Coordinates of C-alpha atoms in Angstrom, one line a residue:
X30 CA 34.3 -69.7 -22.4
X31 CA 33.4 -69.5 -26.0
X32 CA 36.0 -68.4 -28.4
X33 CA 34.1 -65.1 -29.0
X34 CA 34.5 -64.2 -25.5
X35 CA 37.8 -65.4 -25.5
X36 CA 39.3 -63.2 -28.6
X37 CA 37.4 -60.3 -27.0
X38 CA 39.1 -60.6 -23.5
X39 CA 41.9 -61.2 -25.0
X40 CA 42.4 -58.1 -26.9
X41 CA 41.2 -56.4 -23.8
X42 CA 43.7 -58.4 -21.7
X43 CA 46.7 -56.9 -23.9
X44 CA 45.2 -53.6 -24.1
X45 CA 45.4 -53.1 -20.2
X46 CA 48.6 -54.9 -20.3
X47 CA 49.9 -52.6 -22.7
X48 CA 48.8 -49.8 -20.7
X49 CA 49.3 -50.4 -17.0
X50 CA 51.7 -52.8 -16.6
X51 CA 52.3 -52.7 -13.5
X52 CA 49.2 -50.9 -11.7
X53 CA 46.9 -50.9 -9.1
X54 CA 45.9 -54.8 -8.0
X55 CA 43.1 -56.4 -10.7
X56 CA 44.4 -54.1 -13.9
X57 CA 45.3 -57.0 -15.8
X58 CA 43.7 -60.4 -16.4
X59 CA 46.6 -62.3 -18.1
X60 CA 49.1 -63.9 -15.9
X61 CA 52.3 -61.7 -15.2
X62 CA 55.2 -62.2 -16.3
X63 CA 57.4 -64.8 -13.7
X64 CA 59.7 -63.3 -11.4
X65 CA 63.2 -63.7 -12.9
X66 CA 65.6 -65.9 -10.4
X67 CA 67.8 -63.6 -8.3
X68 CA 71.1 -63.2 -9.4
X69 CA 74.5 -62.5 -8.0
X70 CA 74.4 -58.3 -8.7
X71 CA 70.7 -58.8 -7.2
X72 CA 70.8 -56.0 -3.8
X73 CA 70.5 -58.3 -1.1
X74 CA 67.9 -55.8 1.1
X75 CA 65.1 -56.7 -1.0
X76 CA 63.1 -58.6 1.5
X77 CA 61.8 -61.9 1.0
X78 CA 58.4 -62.7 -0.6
X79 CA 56.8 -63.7 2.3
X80 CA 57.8 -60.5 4.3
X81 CA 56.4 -58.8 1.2
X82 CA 53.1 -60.6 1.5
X83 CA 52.3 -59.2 4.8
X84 CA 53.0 -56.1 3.8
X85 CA 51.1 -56.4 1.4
X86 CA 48.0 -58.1 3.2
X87 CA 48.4 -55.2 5.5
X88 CA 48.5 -52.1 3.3
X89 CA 45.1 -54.1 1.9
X90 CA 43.8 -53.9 5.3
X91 CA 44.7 -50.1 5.9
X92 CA 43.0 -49.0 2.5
X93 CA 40.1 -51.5 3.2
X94 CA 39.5 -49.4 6.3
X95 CA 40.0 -46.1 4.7
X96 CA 37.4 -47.4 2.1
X97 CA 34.6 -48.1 4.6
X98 CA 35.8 -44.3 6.7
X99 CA 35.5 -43.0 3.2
X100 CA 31.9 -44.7 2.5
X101 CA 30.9 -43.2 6.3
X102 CA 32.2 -39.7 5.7
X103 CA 30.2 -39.4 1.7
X104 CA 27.2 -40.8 4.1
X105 CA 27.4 -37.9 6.2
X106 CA 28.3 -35.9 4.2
X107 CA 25.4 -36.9 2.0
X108 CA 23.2 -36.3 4.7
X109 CA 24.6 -32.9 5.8
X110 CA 23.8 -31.5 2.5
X111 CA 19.7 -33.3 2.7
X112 CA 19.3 -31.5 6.3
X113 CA 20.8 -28.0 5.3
X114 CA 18.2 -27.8 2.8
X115 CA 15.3 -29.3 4.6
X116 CA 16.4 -26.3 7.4
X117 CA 16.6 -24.0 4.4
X118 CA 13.1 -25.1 3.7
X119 CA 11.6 -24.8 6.6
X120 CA 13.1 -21.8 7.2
X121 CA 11.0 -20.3 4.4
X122 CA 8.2 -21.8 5.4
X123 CA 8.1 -20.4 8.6
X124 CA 8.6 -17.0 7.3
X125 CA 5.4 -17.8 5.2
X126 CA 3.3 -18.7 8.0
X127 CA 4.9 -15.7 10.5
X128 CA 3.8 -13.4 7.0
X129 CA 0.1 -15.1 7.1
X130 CA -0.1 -15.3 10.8
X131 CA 0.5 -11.4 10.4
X132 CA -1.9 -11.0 8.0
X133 CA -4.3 -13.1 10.3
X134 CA -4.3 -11.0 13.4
X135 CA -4.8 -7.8 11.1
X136 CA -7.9 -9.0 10.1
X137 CA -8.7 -10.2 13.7
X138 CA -7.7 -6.6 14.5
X139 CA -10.1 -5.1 12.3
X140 CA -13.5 -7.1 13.2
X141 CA -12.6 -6.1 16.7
X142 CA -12.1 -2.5 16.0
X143 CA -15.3 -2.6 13.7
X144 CA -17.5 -4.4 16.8
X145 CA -15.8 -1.1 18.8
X146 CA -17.4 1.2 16.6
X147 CA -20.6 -0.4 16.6
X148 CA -21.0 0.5 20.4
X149 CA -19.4 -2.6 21.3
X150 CA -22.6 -4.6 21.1
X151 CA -22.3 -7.6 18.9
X152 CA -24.4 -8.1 15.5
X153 CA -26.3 -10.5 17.4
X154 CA -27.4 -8.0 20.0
X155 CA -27.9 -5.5 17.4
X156 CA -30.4 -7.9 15.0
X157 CA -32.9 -8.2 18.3
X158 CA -33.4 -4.5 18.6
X159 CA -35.0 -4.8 14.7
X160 CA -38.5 -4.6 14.6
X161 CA -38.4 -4.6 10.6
X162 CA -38.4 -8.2 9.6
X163 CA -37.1 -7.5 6.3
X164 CA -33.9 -5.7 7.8
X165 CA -34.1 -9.1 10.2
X166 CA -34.1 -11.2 7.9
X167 CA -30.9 -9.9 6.2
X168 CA -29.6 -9.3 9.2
X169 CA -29.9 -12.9 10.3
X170 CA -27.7 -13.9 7.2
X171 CA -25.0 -11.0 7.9
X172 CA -24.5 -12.4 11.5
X173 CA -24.6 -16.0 9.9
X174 CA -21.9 -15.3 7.4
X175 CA -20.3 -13.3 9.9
X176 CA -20.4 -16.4 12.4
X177 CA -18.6 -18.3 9.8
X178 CA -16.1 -15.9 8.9
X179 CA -15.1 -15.0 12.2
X180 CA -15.2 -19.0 13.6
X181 CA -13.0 -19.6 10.1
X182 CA -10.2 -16.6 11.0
X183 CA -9.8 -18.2 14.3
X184 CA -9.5 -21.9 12.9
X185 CA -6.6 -20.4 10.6
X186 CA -5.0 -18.9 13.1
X187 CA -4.9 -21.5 15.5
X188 CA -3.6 -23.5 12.4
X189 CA -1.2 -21.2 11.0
X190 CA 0.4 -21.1 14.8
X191 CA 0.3 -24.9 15.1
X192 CA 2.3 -25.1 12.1
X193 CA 4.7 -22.8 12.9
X194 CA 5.7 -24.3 16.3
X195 CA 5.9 -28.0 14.3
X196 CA 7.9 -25.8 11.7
X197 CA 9.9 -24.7 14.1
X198 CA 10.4 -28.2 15.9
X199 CA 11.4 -30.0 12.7
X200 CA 14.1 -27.3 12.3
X201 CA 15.3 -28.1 15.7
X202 CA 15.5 -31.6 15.0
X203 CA 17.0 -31.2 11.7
X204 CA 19.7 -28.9 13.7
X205 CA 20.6 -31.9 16.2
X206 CA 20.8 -34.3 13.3
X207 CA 23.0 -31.9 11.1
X208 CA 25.3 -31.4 13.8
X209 CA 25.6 -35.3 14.9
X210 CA 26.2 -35.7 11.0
X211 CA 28.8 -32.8 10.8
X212 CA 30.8 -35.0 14.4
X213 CA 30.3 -37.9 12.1
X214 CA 31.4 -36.1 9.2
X215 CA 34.9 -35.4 10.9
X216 CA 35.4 -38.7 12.7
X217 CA 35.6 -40.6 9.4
X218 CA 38.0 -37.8 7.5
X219 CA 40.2 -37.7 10.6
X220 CA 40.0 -41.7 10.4
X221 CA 40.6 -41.8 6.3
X222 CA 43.5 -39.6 7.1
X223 CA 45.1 -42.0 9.8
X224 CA 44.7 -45.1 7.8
X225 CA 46.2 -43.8 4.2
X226 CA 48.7 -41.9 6.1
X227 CA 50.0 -45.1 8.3
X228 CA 49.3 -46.9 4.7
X229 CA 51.8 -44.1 3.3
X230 CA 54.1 -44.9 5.9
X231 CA 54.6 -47.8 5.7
X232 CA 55.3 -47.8 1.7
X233 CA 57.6 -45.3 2.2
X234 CA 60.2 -47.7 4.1
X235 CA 60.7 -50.6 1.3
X236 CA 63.7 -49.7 -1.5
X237 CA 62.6 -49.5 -5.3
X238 CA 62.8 -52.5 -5.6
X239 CA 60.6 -53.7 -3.1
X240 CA 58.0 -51.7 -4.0
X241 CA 58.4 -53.1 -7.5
X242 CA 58.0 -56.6 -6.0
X243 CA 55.1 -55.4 -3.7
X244 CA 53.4 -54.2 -7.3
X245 CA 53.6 -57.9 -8.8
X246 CA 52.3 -59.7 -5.9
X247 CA 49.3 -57.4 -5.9
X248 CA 49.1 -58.3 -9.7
X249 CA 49.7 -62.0 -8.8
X250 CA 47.1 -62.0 -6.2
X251 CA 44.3 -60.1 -8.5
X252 CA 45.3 -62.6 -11.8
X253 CA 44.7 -65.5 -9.2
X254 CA 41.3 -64.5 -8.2
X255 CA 40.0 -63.4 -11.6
X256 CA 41.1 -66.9 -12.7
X257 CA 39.4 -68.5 -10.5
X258 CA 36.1 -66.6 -10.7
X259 CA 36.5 -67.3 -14.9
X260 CA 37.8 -71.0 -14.2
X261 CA 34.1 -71.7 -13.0
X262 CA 32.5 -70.2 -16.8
X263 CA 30.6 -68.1 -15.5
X264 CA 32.0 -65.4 -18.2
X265 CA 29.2 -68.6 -20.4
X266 CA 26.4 -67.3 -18.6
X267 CA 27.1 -63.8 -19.1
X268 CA 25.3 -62.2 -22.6
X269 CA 23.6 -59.2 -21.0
X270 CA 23.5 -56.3 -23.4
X271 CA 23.7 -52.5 -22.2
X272 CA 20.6 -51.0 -22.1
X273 CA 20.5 -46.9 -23.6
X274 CA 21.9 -45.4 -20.2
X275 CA 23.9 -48.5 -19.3
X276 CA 26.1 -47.4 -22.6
X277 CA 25.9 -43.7 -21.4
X278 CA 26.9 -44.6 -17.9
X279 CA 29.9 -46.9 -19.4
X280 CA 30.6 -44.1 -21.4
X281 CA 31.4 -41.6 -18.8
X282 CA 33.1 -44.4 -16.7
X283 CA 35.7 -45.1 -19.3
X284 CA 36.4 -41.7 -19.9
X285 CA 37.7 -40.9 -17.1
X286 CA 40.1 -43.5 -16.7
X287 CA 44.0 -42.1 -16.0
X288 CA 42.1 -39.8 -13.3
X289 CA 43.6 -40.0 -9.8
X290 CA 41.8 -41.6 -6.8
X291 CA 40.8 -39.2 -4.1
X292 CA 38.3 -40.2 -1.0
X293 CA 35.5 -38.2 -1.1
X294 CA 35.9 -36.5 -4.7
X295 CA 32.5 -36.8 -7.3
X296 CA 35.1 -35.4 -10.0
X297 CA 35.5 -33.9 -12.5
X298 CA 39.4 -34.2 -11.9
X299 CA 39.4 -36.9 -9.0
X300 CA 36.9 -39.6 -7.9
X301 CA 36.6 -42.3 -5.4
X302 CA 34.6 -45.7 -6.3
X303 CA 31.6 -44.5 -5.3
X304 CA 31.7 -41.0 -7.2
X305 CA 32.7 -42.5 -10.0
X306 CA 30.0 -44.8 -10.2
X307 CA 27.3 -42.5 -9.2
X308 CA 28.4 -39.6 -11.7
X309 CA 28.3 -42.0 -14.1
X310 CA 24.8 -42.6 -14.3
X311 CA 23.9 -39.2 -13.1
X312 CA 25.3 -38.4 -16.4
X313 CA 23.2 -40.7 -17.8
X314 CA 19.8 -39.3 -16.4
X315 CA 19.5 -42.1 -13.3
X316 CA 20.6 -40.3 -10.0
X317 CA 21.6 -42.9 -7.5
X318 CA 22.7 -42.9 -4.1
X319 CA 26.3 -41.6 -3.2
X320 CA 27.7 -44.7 -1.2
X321 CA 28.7 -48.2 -2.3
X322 CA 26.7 -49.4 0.8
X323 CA 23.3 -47.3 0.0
X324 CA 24.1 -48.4 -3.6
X325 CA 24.0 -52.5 -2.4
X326 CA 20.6 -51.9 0.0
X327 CA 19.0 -49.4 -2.5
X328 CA 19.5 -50.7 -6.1
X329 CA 17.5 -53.5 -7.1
X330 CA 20.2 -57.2 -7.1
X331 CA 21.1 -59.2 -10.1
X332 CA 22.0 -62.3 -10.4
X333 CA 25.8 -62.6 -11.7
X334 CA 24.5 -64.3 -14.5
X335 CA 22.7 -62.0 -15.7
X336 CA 25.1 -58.7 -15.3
X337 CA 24.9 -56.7 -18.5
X338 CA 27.3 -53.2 -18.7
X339 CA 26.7 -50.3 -16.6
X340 CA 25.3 -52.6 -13.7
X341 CA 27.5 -52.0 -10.8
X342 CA 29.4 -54.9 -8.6
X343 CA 29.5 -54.4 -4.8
X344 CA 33.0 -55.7 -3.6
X345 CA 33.8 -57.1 0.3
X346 CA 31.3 -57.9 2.7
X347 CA 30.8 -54.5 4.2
X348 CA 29.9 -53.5 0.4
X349 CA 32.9 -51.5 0.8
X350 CA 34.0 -50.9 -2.8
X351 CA 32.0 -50.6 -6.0
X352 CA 33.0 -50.7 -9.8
X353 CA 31.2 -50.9 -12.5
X354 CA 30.9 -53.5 -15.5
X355 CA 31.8 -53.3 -19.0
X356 CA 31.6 -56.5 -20.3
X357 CA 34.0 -59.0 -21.3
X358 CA 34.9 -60.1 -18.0
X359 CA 35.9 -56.7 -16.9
X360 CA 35.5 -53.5 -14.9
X361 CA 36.2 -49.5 -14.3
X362 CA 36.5 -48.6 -11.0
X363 CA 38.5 -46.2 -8.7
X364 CA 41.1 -48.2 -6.7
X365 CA 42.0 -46.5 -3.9
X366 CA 44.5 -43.7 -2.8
X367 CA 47.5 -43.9 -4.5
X368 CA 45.7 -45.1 -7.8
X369 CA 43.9 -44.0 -10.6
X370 CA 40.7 -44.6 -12.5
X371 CA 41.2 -48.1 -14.6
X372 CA 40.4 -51.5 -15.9
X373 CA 40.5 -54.3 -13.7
X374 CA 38.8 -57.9 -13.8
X375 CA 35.6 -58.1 -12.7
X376 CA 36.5 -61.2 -10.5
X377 CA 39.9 -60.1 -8.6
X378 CA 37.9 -58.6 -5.2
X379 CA 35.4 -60.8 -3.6
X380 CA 31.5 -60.1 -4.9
X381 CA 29.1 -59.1 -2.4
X382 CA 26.1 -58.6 -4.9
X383 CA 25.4 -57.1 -8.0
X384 CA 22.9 -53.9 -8.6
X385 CA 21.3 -52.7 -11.4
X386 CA 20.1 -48.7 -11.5
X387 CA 18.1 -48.3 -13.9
X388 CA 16.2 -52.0 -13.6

């Protein structure tokens, strides 16, 4: 890493430190501070590391799965909100074609009544009893135009009632969907709920001090991993610059670090990953999808190498998690439940891929 880099992450590094200390897993870079040996006045119910590993590995696996429930309920919910307005739109245009198809059948309604008046005999009828050829002659063109008119009312109608029944198909179909979303829709909050509560629970049972433990092996484990991802200088490669809304999407990002983590929030007071991220460059004029997994298949990949700020990093390999990048090694993201908005190092969760949104 050159020394450039390094001052920079450094001053970032105690910046977070100073900050944090001892927050959500990945909020530092620099190595915490070694675990002083017990002593004699040391409770003896804190339980041993080890014990405190798998607790730890499995509150990671309870808020993993509420991350992925989370992702599937902004999905649905996503596409909840796309169907009630393609019902909303259909639903006005068949009022517009019930409006025209009325107007339609008036007009049908008046050539008929008009034929009734003329004794019921059609203008073809009508043009062979002529004998003046002149009044033939004009006749002829009447009953032509009249031909066309008459052949193009009932084209219209036919039309106007073809499109109302497709009308009124799609907003059947739309319907089913809405209601298979709005199933799906619960089944995920009902799942988020289970795994944060059992996660919940299961914090609730280890003493202060335990907890305080649990905190530094969650620190320990995201220090290792960013090390290792900057151990292989790839932080070398990295000199992307932010492009105009890359800074404007950073901007937003940063500022709303200190704000709690809440599945399914888009803020202003509360975001998860994937709010964060994607009101962060709605604010910067680049709408992007809602999820972190429609971000990963929609938004065009980047090599690592060539990250620059305001590019997002998917996390896990169910692209589960998303933060973005703002240089220097580091990230702003939305932990999980439990957290709030910070800085973390942008190698201390495993990289699925990295997306650009306004490539």
């Amino acid at each position: 890493m050159g020394a450039g880099k390094r001052g920079l992450l450094a001053a970032a590094v105690t910046v977070v430190c100073a900050v944090t200390v001892l927050a959500a897993p990945g909020t530092a870079f620099a190595a915490p501070t070694p675990t002083p040996a017990p002593t004699p006045s040391a409770s003896p119910s804190v339980a041993p590391d080890k014990d405190l590993e798998a607790v730890r590995e499995k509150l990671d696996g309870l808020y993993h799965a509420a991350a992925v429930a989370t992702d599937q309920y902004n999905a649905a919910e996503e596409a909840a909100d796309q169907q009630s307005a393609a019902i909303v739109a259909l639903a006005k245009k068949i009022v517009k074609g019930q409006e025209r198809l009325a107007e339609l059948k008036k007009r049908a309604g008046a050539a008929a009544a008009a034929q009734y008046r003329s004794g019921g005999l059609p203008d073809e009828a009508q043009l062979m009893l002529s004998d003046d050829p002149e009044d033939f002659l004009n006749g002829a063109g009447r009953v032509l135009q009249g031909q066309r008119a008459t052949k193009g009312l009932l084209e219209e109608l036919t039309r106007t009632q073809e499109d109302l029944e497709q009308y009124a198909d799609d907003a059947s179909a739309q319907w089913e969907k809405l209601e298979a979303n709005r199933k799906a829709k619960a089944a995920a909050k009902k799942k988020v709920k289970q795994q944060i509560a059992a996660a919940e629970e299961l914090e609730s049972k280890l003493e202060k001090k335990e907890k305080e433990r649990l905190a530094r092996l969650e620190q320990e484990a995201a220090y290792k991993a960013q090390s290792t991802w900057l151990d292989s200088g790839i932080l070398d490669e990295i000199n992307g610059k932010a492009s105009a809304q890359g800074k404007k999407a950073v901007e937003y990002a940063t500022s709303q670090i200190g704000k709690p983590y809440e599945w399914g929030a888009e803020g202003p007071g509360s975001y998860d990953c994937s709010g964060l991220t994607s009101q962060a460059w709605a604010s910067a004029g680049q709408p992007i999808p809602r999820t972190s997994q429609e971000q990963w298949k929609q938004l065009k990949k980047i090599d690592i190498k060539d990250m620059r700020p305001g590019d997002l990093i998917i996390y896990n390999s169910d692209a589960s998690h998303v933060a973005m990048y703002i240089g220097d090694g580091a990230i702003v993201h939305a932990p999980r439940p439990g957290r709030t908005v910070t800085i973390a190092g942008a190698g201390s969760m495993p990289i699925l891929a990295v997306v650009r949104p306004d490539a």
